[in-house]
Every structure is written in C-alpha cells, then in structure tokens.
Amino acid sequence: MPADHDDAPLLTLRNASFVTGGRTILHNIDMAVHGGRITTLIGPNGAGKTTLARMLLGLIKPTTGRVWQRPGLSIGYVPQRIAVDPVLPLTVGRLLSLTARHLDDKATMVLEEVGVPHLFGRPVHGLSGGEMQRVLLARALLGNPSVLVLDEPTQNVDPAGQIDLYRLIVTIRDRRRCGVLLISHDLHIVMAATDWVICLNRHVCCCGQPEDVSRHPDYLHLLGHRDAEVLAIYPHRHDHRHAPSGEPVPDGGTDTMANNG
Amino acid sequence: MNDWLDDFLVRAHLGGIGVAVAAGPLGCFVVWRRMAYFGDAVAHSALLGVAMGILLEIDMIAGIVITCLAFALLIGLLQEQRTLAADTLLGILSHSALALGLIALTLLPPIRVDLMGYLFGDILAVSRGDLLGVYGVTAGVLTALWWLWRPLLAVTVSEDLARASGIQARSVRFGFTVMLALVIALAMKVIGILLITALLIIPAAAARRLASTPEQMAGLAAMAGTVAVIVGIQASLRWDTPTGPSIVVAALGLFIVVQTVGAMGAIASRWRPAPSPSQRGNIKERRQRGEGQ
C-alpha cells in the first residue's frame, strides 16, 4: 500500500439521514473519505449507496445531519452510466469537454492515462460498457480532482475487464494520490484494491479493513452468499489479458491487484 | 429607402429565415432532450396567449410569450408530481390548451380575428414591424444560446454530471424554456401554432446524419430550416399551396433526401477493408507504453 495517507479527511458525512416520500433511505451515516486512500462502499441493491454518493457530491441535501467538504475540494464524479441518445452527435473528445473546455492535447493525455487513447474521435453512443467507464473516468480526471467518486464502475463490464478497471483505479490513486470512493456490490473483486470498506444497508452495518469486513457476521449475513458465487464462476486463469482496445496483452496470471500498489 | 422591403415576398423570406435560424439550434435541444411533445403543448397554449393579448389589450407577442412561459412552467411542475405518465400529461395539457384557446377566441368581443392565420401561419402578411421583432428576438435567443451552450449541453447529457461540476441545472433549464417560448411566439406568425414543432424538429433531425458534433448539428439545422423556408415559399407561389404547410413539406423532403443519401453512404462504408494485423500494433510496444504491466 502506498505510504503517505493524508489522515485529515477530505469529505465527511456526520450523522446524515435522508428521508424521501416517508421512506428512510439512509439513517445516521457517519463516514469519511481520505486522501490517497480507496474507500469502498458496499451493500445490496437498494441499500442507498447511490443516494449516499449523491449526498457527498452535494446533489441532494441530507434531511438531517451534515455533509462537509474540505474548502476548495474538487471532486471528480464518475456516474454509473450516462444515456447519450444516438440523435446527439457526441464524440469522446467532445464529451471530455462537456462541463469545461479542455485542450485536445490534455484530453488525449488523460485518455492515454486510462488506457483508451484510440477512442478520442469515436462517437459516444457506440462505446462498450468498459470503454464508457474509462472515458467517464478520464473526464473526471481532467478536473484534477482530489477525490474521485465512482458509482459501480464495473456494472456493465465483464469479469476480466472489471479486474483491469480496478487495477487502473489503484494506479491512478498511486500516481495522483487522490482519495477514492468506490461504490460496489461485490467486495470479493474489489478487496485487493481497497483500503477501507464500509458495508451499507440504509445504515452503516460494519466497516474496517477489507479482510475484517469480509469475515464480519453482518457482512456475511448481508452479502456473504455472493462470495461463494464469485469464487465458483471465476476459477480460470489466463496467460494474457486484454487491453481496452481488445488487444491481448501478456500477463502473469490473474494476480491480485495489490501487486500494482 | 428600404424599397426592397416593400415587396411582401422579400419580407416573407426574411421573416421565415429569421425564425428558422433561431429554431434550428433550439430544435436540436428539443430533439436531444426528447421534448417534441412538450414543444407541441407549449405551442398549443399560444392561442390562449392571443386571446389574453386581445383581452388585456397588450402586445400580442408579449401575451403569447407570457402564456407559453407560464404553461411551460406549469407542465414542469406537474411532471415533477409524477402522478401521470409524461406523455399522458402532455396529451391532456396540449389538447386542452388548444381547445381552451379556440373557445376563448370565439368568446371575445367580435374583433376581426384571423383564426386560420394563427393556426397555420400567414407568412405572406409579415410586416416591417414583424421583421424587426423577428430579428430582435432571434438575435437575443442566439446570443443567450451561445452563452448557455456548454451548460445546457451538459445538462442534456447528464444532469447529475452537470450539477456535480457546479452547473445550476435548474436555471439553465429555465433559460431554455424562456428561449423556447420566445421562438414559438415568433414562429406562430410564420408557420402557425399547429406546425411550429415541425420547424423545430425536422431541420434538426435532417441535420443529424450530416453532423459529428453538437455544434455542427445546430448550424446545419439552421441551414436546413432556411432552405426549407425558401423552397417552401417558392413552391407555395408556384403551385398556389398554403405557405406554412409548404415549408414543413419542404423540410420533410430535405430530411428524406439526407436520410436516403446517408443510408447509402453507410452501406458503402461497410465495404471498407478490415485493418491488417500489422496495423494493430505489437505487444512489445504496448508493454513499453505501460499498458501491459
């Protein structure tokens, strides 16, 4: 794991609850995102993970409690998906300049950083799930964020691509020393890429190091059955993996992502 | 001075082009944001605006803009309630607005009201004063659109992404609604409230195939609208057809031509040779670039 964790939090929730239409979506959440550290938010569907992320981003206000951001903090947001209608002619390059103008050189550089420089001139609506995630990640990186918030980045990505994407996130964290909040429903696959896990089901069930959480009774009760599934369906080993462009790239096997750090 | 403006045909062309130039880029957003039916509903409320203008003895355009705007905001409010599907709600409001407008106009004291003119437009009756209004509003709308372009496009692609980047999505959407109401009020004279949406949507749809960026599409839509206005007026003169509908049919013709040519181009490009293995870059190079650690 990389050294200098910045121990002062960049982003915190204090006793935050969110109620809408008489339903409590989130109840008394306390959490923090630290610089240089990957915090994973894990929980079943409907646990309020996206609501929590939207609260941290300032898109919605907590009903009670509060959100605190370090003054001047810049957050890079990578949403779960964006639906670009084919009737909107949007290239990847133009999408990168969606909310702020960037020079093409700079845009190409971040695309290179996330491993998809060849996508610059491509129309957005033809991208695969994995390509789209990398492009959205590149867009977020263009703002030089001190915190990255990624909402289920591997939702539409095949298992091998998921591991690549998590490796990439670790690499970016190491290079840029930014804090990362990762939302996932699959602890097993993000475990090696995570420094701290928060298990959420409308409230914080448990939190800690990934190894500890994976053995915690609350976690096992909530999501434990998934581990068995993942272990059963992903036993194969490859001698190569695929670059985002689809090219085979040699690899020492399906090592854990910790090797990268 | 200004003798050439004495010709009603010159005024018709200029008025139509002025509206088309504003309607093109704005129509792109109507298409991208899937607001075609919304545009229709707002346009239908314009007739109520005419009635209000006559009743309150205020400027007709002002009456229409105020009514359209109020109606657009009402739709927005009702849509947030989510008690009815969006298309049902718009269907109710759109047709009710039209019916109420028609009734309101007949209930007014018997002033000479050119109902057909409002419904289908009367571009050949565009006056010098109308032209002034058209170009004033068009210039205003285009300036506002230029200024709002990036945030509006960002909100169109993803409202969350836009807001997370500090864009005030609500204000941007409100700005767009104001522009839409203004253009609808303008276009009523030219093409009539029943066909306004066509002038917003068809040129934008025709431009789609030819554009690879949003900005190109907006520019091409303005051009397509301009061509449709010119061709429509000429056709209407030649065959003595109603002018507003002729403009819409001209736009449709343009759309069909672009679609056909585009489809043929797509078939042709499918037969391009596949990249050879040597073009795909070798593994060693990729490792050196750090992609394969």
Short mmCIF file of C-alpha atoms in Angstrom, two decimals, chain B residues 38 42 67-81 89-90 93 97 177:
data_model
loop_
_atom_site.label_atom_id
_atom_site.label_comp_id
_atom_site.label_asym_id
_atom_site.label_seq_id
_atom_site.Cartn_x
_atom_site.Cartn_y
_atom_site.Cartn_z
CA PHE B 38 -43.52 19.38 -24.80
CA VAL B 42 -46.44 24.88 -25.29
CA THR B 67 -48.74 32.44 -21.66
CA CYS B 68 -46.30 29.98 -23.23
CA LEU B 69 -43.85 30.51 -20.39
CA ALA B 70 -46.47 30.10 -17.68
CA PHE B 71 -47.75 26.99 -19.43
CA ALA B 72 -44.25 25.52 -19.79
CA LEU B 73 -43.57 26.07 -16.10
CA LEU B 74 -46.93 24.51 -15.21
CA ILE B 75 -46.01 21.43 -17.24
CA GLY B 76 -42.66 21.25 -15.46
CA LEU B 77 -44.38 21.44 -12.05
CA LEU B 78 -46.97 18.79 -12.92
CA GLN B 79 -44.30 16.49 -14.32
CA GLU B 80 -42.46 16.60 -11.03
CA GLN B 81 -45.56 15.19 -9.30
CA LEU B 89 -49.96 14.55 -19.02
CA LEU B 90 -48.68 16.34 -22.12
CA LEU B 93 -52.45 19.74 -21.43
CA ALA B 97 -54.81 24.32 -24.19
CA THR B 177 -37.79 27.23 -21.60
#
